[in-house]
Coordinates of C-alpha atoms and ligand atoms in Angstrom, one line a residue:
M1 CA 0.0 0.0 0.0
K2 CA 1.6 3.3 -1.1
N3 CA -0.8 5.7 0.6
F4 CA -4.0 5.3 2.7
V5 CA -6.3 8.2 1.8
S6 CA -9.4 6.3 0.7
I7 CA -10.6 2.7 0.2
A8 CA -9.3 3.0 -3.4
D9 CA -5.8 2.4 -1.8
V10 CA -6.9 -0.9 -0.4
A11 CA -6.5 -4.0 -2.5
D12 CA -8.4 -6.4 -0.1
V13 CA -10.7 -4.9 2.5
Q14 CA -11.4 -8.2 4.2
L15 CA -7.7 -8.9 4.5
L16 CA -7.2 -5.5 6.2
I17 CA -10.0 -6.2 8.6
E18 CA -8.5 -9.6 9.5
M19 CA -5.1 -8.0 10.0
G20 CA -6.7 -5.6 12.4
L21 CA -8.4 -8.4 14.3
N22 CA -5.1 -10.4 14.4
Y23 CA -3.3 -7.4 15.9
K24 CA -6.1 -7.1 18.5
N25 CA -5.3 -10.7 19.6
N26 CA -1.6 -10.2 19.4
P27 CA -0.6 -6.5 19.5
L28 CA 3.1 -7.1 19.4
A29 CA 3.1 -9.7 16.6
D30 CA 5.2 -7.4 14.4
H31 CA 6.9 -5.4 17.0
T32 CA 10.1 -5.0 14.9
L33 CA 8.5 -4.3 11.5
G34 CA 8.9 -0.6 12.0
N35 CA 12.3 -0.5 13.6
G36 CA 14.3 2.4 12.3
K37 CA 11.2 4.0 10.7
R38 CA 9.7 7.3 11.7
L39 CA 6.0 8.3 11.6
G40 CA 5.1 12.0 11.5
L41 CA 1.6 12.8 12.6
V42 CA 0.6 16.2 11.4
F43 CA -2.6 17.8 12.7
L44 CA -4.1 20.8 11.1
N45 CA -7.2 20.2 13.2
P46 CA -8.0 18.7 16.7
S47 CA -8.2 15.0 17.5
M48 CA -8.1 12.7 20.5
R49 CA -8.8 9.2 19.3
T50 CA -7.0 9.3 15.9
R51 CA -4.0 11.0 17.5
I52 CA -3.5 8.5 20.3
S53 CA -4.6 5.3 18.6
T54 CA -2.3 5.9 15.6
Q55 CA 0.6 6.6 18.0
L56 CA -0.1 3.4 19.9
A57 CA -0.4 1.4 16.6
A58 CA 3.0 2.7 15.4
Q59 CA 4.6 2.0 18.7
N60 CA 3.3 -1.6 18.6
L61 CA 5.1 -1.9 15.3
G62 CA 8.4 -0.5 16.7
M63 CA 8.1 2.9 14.9
E64 CA 9.2 6.2 16.3
V65 CA 6.4 8.8 16.3
I66 CA 6.6 12.5 16.3
V67 CA 3.4 14.6 16.5
F68 CA 3.2 18.1 15.0
N69 CA 0.2 20.3 15.7
V70 CA 0.5 22.7 12.7
G71 CA -2.6 24.7 13.8
Q72 CA -1.1 25.4 17.2
D73 CA 2.7 25.2 16.8
G74 CA 3.6 25.5 13.1
W75 CA 3.6 28.1 10.4
S76 CA 0.2 28.5 8.8
L77 CA 0.2 26.7 5.4
E78 CA -0.9 28.0 2.0
F79 CA -2.4 25.5 -0.5
G80 CA -3.5 27.8 -3.4
D81 CA -1.6 29.3 -6.3
G82 CA -0.9 33.0 -6.6
V83 CA 0.8 35.7 -4.6
M84 CA 1.2 34.8 -0.9
D85 CA 0.3 38.2 0.5
G86 CA -2.3 36.9 3.1
T87 CA -1.7 35.4 6.5
S88 CA -0.2 32.1 5.4
V89 CA 3.6 31.9 6.0
E90 CA 4.6 28.8 4.1
H91 CA 3.4 26.9 1.0
V92 CA 2.6 23.2 1.2
K93 CA 4.9 22.7 -1.8
D94 CA 7.8 23.8 0.3
A95 CA 6.8 22.3 3.7
A96 CA 5.7 18.8 2.5
P97 CA 9.0 17.8 1.0
V98 CA 10.8 18.8 4.2
L99 CA 8.5 16.6 6.2
G100 CA 9.2 13.9 3.6
Q101 CA 12.9 14.1 4.5
Y102 CA 12.2 13.9 8.3
F103 CA 9.8 11.0 8.2
D104 CA 9.2 7.6 6.5
V105 CA 5.4 7.8 6.7
L106 CA 3.3 10.8 7.2
G107 CA -0.2 11.0 8.8
L108 CA -2.3 14.1 8.1
R109 CA -5.5 15.4 9.6
T110 CA -7.3 18.2 7.9
F111 CA -11.0 19.2 7.9
P112 CA -13.0 20.7 5.1
S113 CA -13.8 24.4 4.9
L114 CA -17.5 23.6 4.4
K115 CA -17.6 26.8 2.3
N116 CA -16.2 25.7 -1.1
R117 CA -17.6 22.3 -2.1
D118 CA -15.5 21.9 -5.2
E119 CA -12.3 22.7 -3.3
D120 CA -13.1 20.4 -0.4
Y121 CA -14.2 17.5 -2.7
S122 CA -11.0 17.8 -4.7
E123 CA -9.2 16.9 -1.5
L124 CA -6.9 19.8 -2.2
V125 CA -5.0 19.7 1.1
I126 CA -4.2 16.0 1.5
Q127 CA -3.6 15.6 -2.2
Q128 CA -0.9 18.2 -2.1
F129 CA 0.8 16.3 0.8
V130 CA 0.6 13.1 -1.3
N131 CA 2.0 15.0 -4.3
Y132 CA 4.9 16.8 -2.6
A133 CA 5.9 14.8 0.6
G134 CA 7.5 11.9 -1.4
I135 CA 6.6 9.4 1.3
P136 CA 3.4 7.4 2.0
V137 CA 0.6 9.5 3.4
V138 CA -2.1 8.2 5.7
S139 CA -5.3 10.1 6.1
L140 CA -6.1 10.8 9.7
E141 CA -9.4 12.3 8.3
S142 CA -9.5 14.6 5.3
A143 CA -11.9 17.0 3.7
T144 CA -14.4 14.3 2.6
L145 CA -13.3 10.9 4.1
H146 CA -12.2 9.2 7.3
P147 CA -10.9 5.8 6.2
L148 CA -9.1 4.8 9.4
Q149 CA -12.4 5.3 11.2
S150 CA -14.3 3.3 8.6
L151 CA -11.8 0.4 8.9
A152 CA -12.2 0.4 12.7
D153 CA -16.0 0.4 12.2
L154 CA -15.9 -2.7 9.9
I155 CA -13.6 -4.4 12.4
T156 CA -16.1 -3.7 15.1
I157 CA -19.1 -5.0 13.1
T158 CA -17.1 -8.1 12.1
E159 CA -16.1 -9.0 15.7
T160 CA -19.6 -8.2 17.1
F161 CA -21.8 -10.1 14.6
N162 CA -21.6 -13.8 14.9
E163 CA -24.5 -15.0 12.7
K164 CA -24.2 -16.7 9.4
R165 CA -26.4 -14.2 7.5
K166 CA -25.5 -10.6 6.5
P167 CA -26.2 -8.0 9.2
K168 CA -28.5 -5.1 8.5
V169 CA -26.5 -1.9 9.1
V170 CA -28.2 1.5 9.2
L171 CA -26.4 4.8 9.0
T172 CA -28.8 7.4 10.4
W173 CA -28.4 11.2 10.3
A174 CA -28.7 12.9 13.7
P175 CA -29.4 16.5 14.8
H176 CA -26.5 18.8 15.7
I177 CA -26.2 22.5 16.4
K178 CA -23.0 23.0 14.3
P179 CA -22.5 22.2 10.7
L180 CA -20.2 19.1 10.6
P181 CA -18.3 17.6 7.7
Q182 CA -19.8 14.7 5.6
C183 CA -16.5 12.8 6.1
V184 CA -17.5 10.0 8.5
A185 CA -20.8 9.4 6.7
N186 CA -19.2 9.4 3.2
S187 CA -16.4 7.1 4.3
F188 CA -18.6 4.6 6.2
A189 CA -21.0 4.4 3.2
Q190 CA -18.1 3.9 0.8
W191 CA -16.5 1.1 2.9
M192 CA -19.9 -0.6 3.5
T193 CA -20.8 -0.7 -0.1
V194 CA -17.4 -1.8 -1.3
W195 CA -17.1 -4.4 1.5
G196 CA -20.6 -5.8 0.5
R197 CA -20.9 -8.1 3.5
A198 CA -24.0 -6.3 5.0
E199 CA -27.4 -5.1 4.0
F200 CA -26.7 -1.3 4.1
V201 CA -29.3 1.4 4.5
V202 CA -28.7 5.2 4.8
T203 CA -31.5 7.4 6.3
H204 CA -31.6 11.1 6.6
P205 CA -34.0 14.0 6.3
E206 CA -34.7 15.8 3.0
G207 CA -31.7 17.9 1.9
Y208 CA -29.0 15.6 3.4
T209 CA -28.3 13.4 0.4
L210 CA -24.6 12.4 0.4
D211 CA -22.5 12.5 -2.7
E212 CA -23.7 9.4 -4.6
K213 CA -20.2 8.4 -5.5
F214 CA -19.9 7.3 -1.9
T215 CA -23.4 5.8 -1.4
N216 CA -23.7 4.0 -4.7
G217 CA -25.2 0.6 -3.9
A218 CA -26.8 1.6 -0.6
A219 CA -30.6 1.7 0.0
I220 CA -31.5 5.3 0.9
T221 CA -34.7 6.5 2.6
T222 CA -35.9 9.6 4.4
N223 CA -38.1 7.4 6.6
Q224 CA -36.0 6.7 9.7
D225 CA -38.5 4.3 11.3
E226 CA -38.6 2.2 8.1
A227 CA -34.8 2.1 8.0
L228 CA -34.4 1.1 11.6
A229 CA -36.8 -1.9 11.3
G230 CA -34.9 -5.1 12.0
A231 CA -31.5 -3.3 12.1
D232 CA -28.6 -5.2 13.7
F233 CA -26.3 -2.1 13.9
V234 CA -27.3 1.6 13.9
Y235 CA -24.5 4.0 13.1
V236 CA -25.5 7.5 14.3
K237 CA -23.9 10.6 12.8
N238 CA -24.7 14.1 11.9
W239 CA -23.5 15.7 8.7
S240 CA -24.2 19.1 7.2
S241 CA -25.9 19.3 3.8
Y242 CA -23.9 18.3 0.7
T243 CA -26.4 19.8 -1.8
E244 CA -26.7 23.1 0.0
Y245 CA -23.1 22.8 1.0
G246 CA -22.2 23.1 4.6
K247 CA -25.7 24.3 5.7
I248 CA -27.9 23.1 8.5
L249 CA -31.3 22.5 6.9
N250 CA -33.0 20.5 9.6
T251 CA -33.1 20.9 13.4
D252 CA -35.8 18.3 14.0
R253 CA -34.7 16.7 17.3
S254 CA -37.0 13.7 16.7
W255 CA -34.2 12.3 14.5
M256 CA -32.1 11.7 17.7
L257 CA -31.8 7.9 18.4
T258 CA -33.6 7.0 21.6
A259 CA -34.3 3.8 23.5
E260 CA -37.8 4.0 22.2
K261 CA -36.6 4.0 18.6
L262 CA -34.2 1.2 19.3
K263 CA -37.3 -1.0 19.9
L264 CA -37.8 -1.0 16.1
T265 CA -34.5 -2.7 15.6
N266 CA -33.3 -6.3 16.0
K267 CA -31.7 -5.4 19.4
A268 CA -29.3 -3.3 17.4
R269 CA -25.8 -2.4 18.6
V270 CA -25.3 1.4 18.4
M271 CA -22.3 3.0 16.9
H272 CA -20.9 6.5 16.7
C273 CA -17.3 7.6 15.8
L274 CA -17.1 10.1 18.8
P275 CA -17.0 12.8 19.9
V276 CA -20.8 12.7 20.4
R277 CA -23.2 15.3 21.7
R278 CA -25.3 13.6 24.4
N279 CA -29.1 14.0 24.2
L280 CA -28.7 15.9 20.9
E281 CA -27.3 13.3 18.5
L282 CA -27.8 10.3 20.7
S283 CA -29.7 9.9 23.9
A284 CA -27.7 9.4 27.1
E285 CA -30.0 6.5 27.9
V286 CA -28.8 4.7 24.7
L287 CA -25.1 5.7 25.1
D288 CA -25.1 4.4 28.7
S289 CA -26.8 1.1 27.8
P290 CA -25.3 -2.2 26.8
A291 CA -26.5 -1.5 23.2
S292 CA -23.8 1.1 22.8
I293 CA -20.5 -0.1 21.3
V294 CA -18.9 3.3 20.9
T295 CA -16.0 2.6 23.2
Q296 CA -15.2 -0.7 21.5
Q297 CA -15.3 1.2 18.2
A298 CA -12.8 3.8 19.5
A299 CA -10.6 1.0 21.0
N300 CA -10.5 -0.7 17.6
R301 CA -9.0 2.5 16.0
V302 CA -5.6 1.1 17.3
W303 CA -5.9 -2.1 15.3
A304 CA -7.2 -0.4 12.2
A305 CA -4.2 2.0 12.2
Q306 CA -1.8 -0.9 13.0
A307 CA -3.1 -2.9 10.0
V308 CA -2.7 0.1 7.7
L309 CA 0.8 1.1 8.9
A310 CA 1.9 -2.6 8.7
K311 CA 0.7 -2.8 5.0
I312 CA 2.7 0.4 4.2
L313 CA 5.8 -0.9 6.0
Q314 CA 5.6 -4.2 4.1
C315 CA 6.0 -2.3 0.8
K316 CA 9.4 -2.4 -0.9
F317 CA 11.6 0.3 0.6
N318 CA 13.7 2.3 -1.9
P319 CA 16.6 4.0 -0.1
V320 CA 17.8 5.8 -3.2
R321 CA 15.2 8.6 -3.6
G322 CA 15.4 11.2 -0.9
A323 CA 17.6 11.2 2.2
R324 CA 15.3 8.7 4.0
G325 CA 14.0 6.8 0.9
V326 CA 10.5 6.0 -0.2
Y327 CA 8.2 3.0 -0.2
E328 CA 7.1 1.7 -3.6
Ligands
CP1 N1 -13.4 9.7 15.7 C1 -12.4 10.5 15.7 O1 -11.7 10.6 14.6 O2 -12.1 11.0 16.9 P1 -11.0 12.2 17.1 O3 -11.5 13.4 16.3 O4 -10.9 12.4 18.5 O5 -9.7 11.7 16.5

């Protein structure tokens, strides 16, 4: 694996899930694989789970990790063309190659602007790191996708569901007071549809249709009760409108998943990527009940990251290009 910025970088999704589950059983199975290799984790935006789980994963593989909070500690970066006469100090075309000399693998977190859909959906920021760093880039969440989260979600569904049939998995929109990215929903939909080992339904109010390139193959309905009927897993997540980009079009609190609504399901397990707003997105009653597997999901972030880093480290290393070489 050269980069991990979307599921398109993954040759075999099931294999990656199984690698994650193997690492969960034996975290130090490959504890020397990353010896002498350095991982840089670059954060343009905040994080708790991704930051810590990826560090733990790298340490399990014997890698050295350095975390760099650009938003807080670094020079503000420019990504556009033209005269740099604004507030940005350094262009990504100059910064990324330097990071490529310091590290063997680079993780990057960046959020969308939610103002310019074309720019966000072109993945301008992470693509420039891919283009100019010269080393493998791992998405720690980008403008439109969160693949490490999705891999952890599939690991969680796989280890939780023990029946021979396909589980019914429902992604439901939830209310929120702030406009949030579509990343987690896009990414989960994309991984679920490509994986193909579940009956997958997306439900949301009018105006919240996701980009169909991510939901192609999913059943989509604006009737939440209908979607929840017989569900084995309910993934709760807010996202702002894709069609009226970045806007909040619906504030109907009846979309919050409650214990009453869970009665429609097949004793569904409830998922959320976290952080979650209690009693807004998801009722505290559900979150504090045995139905919730949100902590298990977050714990599985370590094994997802470890599988991805291991796949990258297993690539052929070319020590010729650049001071520290590149993986090919
Ligand atoms: N789910 C997730 O990515 O959490 P953090 O934003 O805390 O990393």
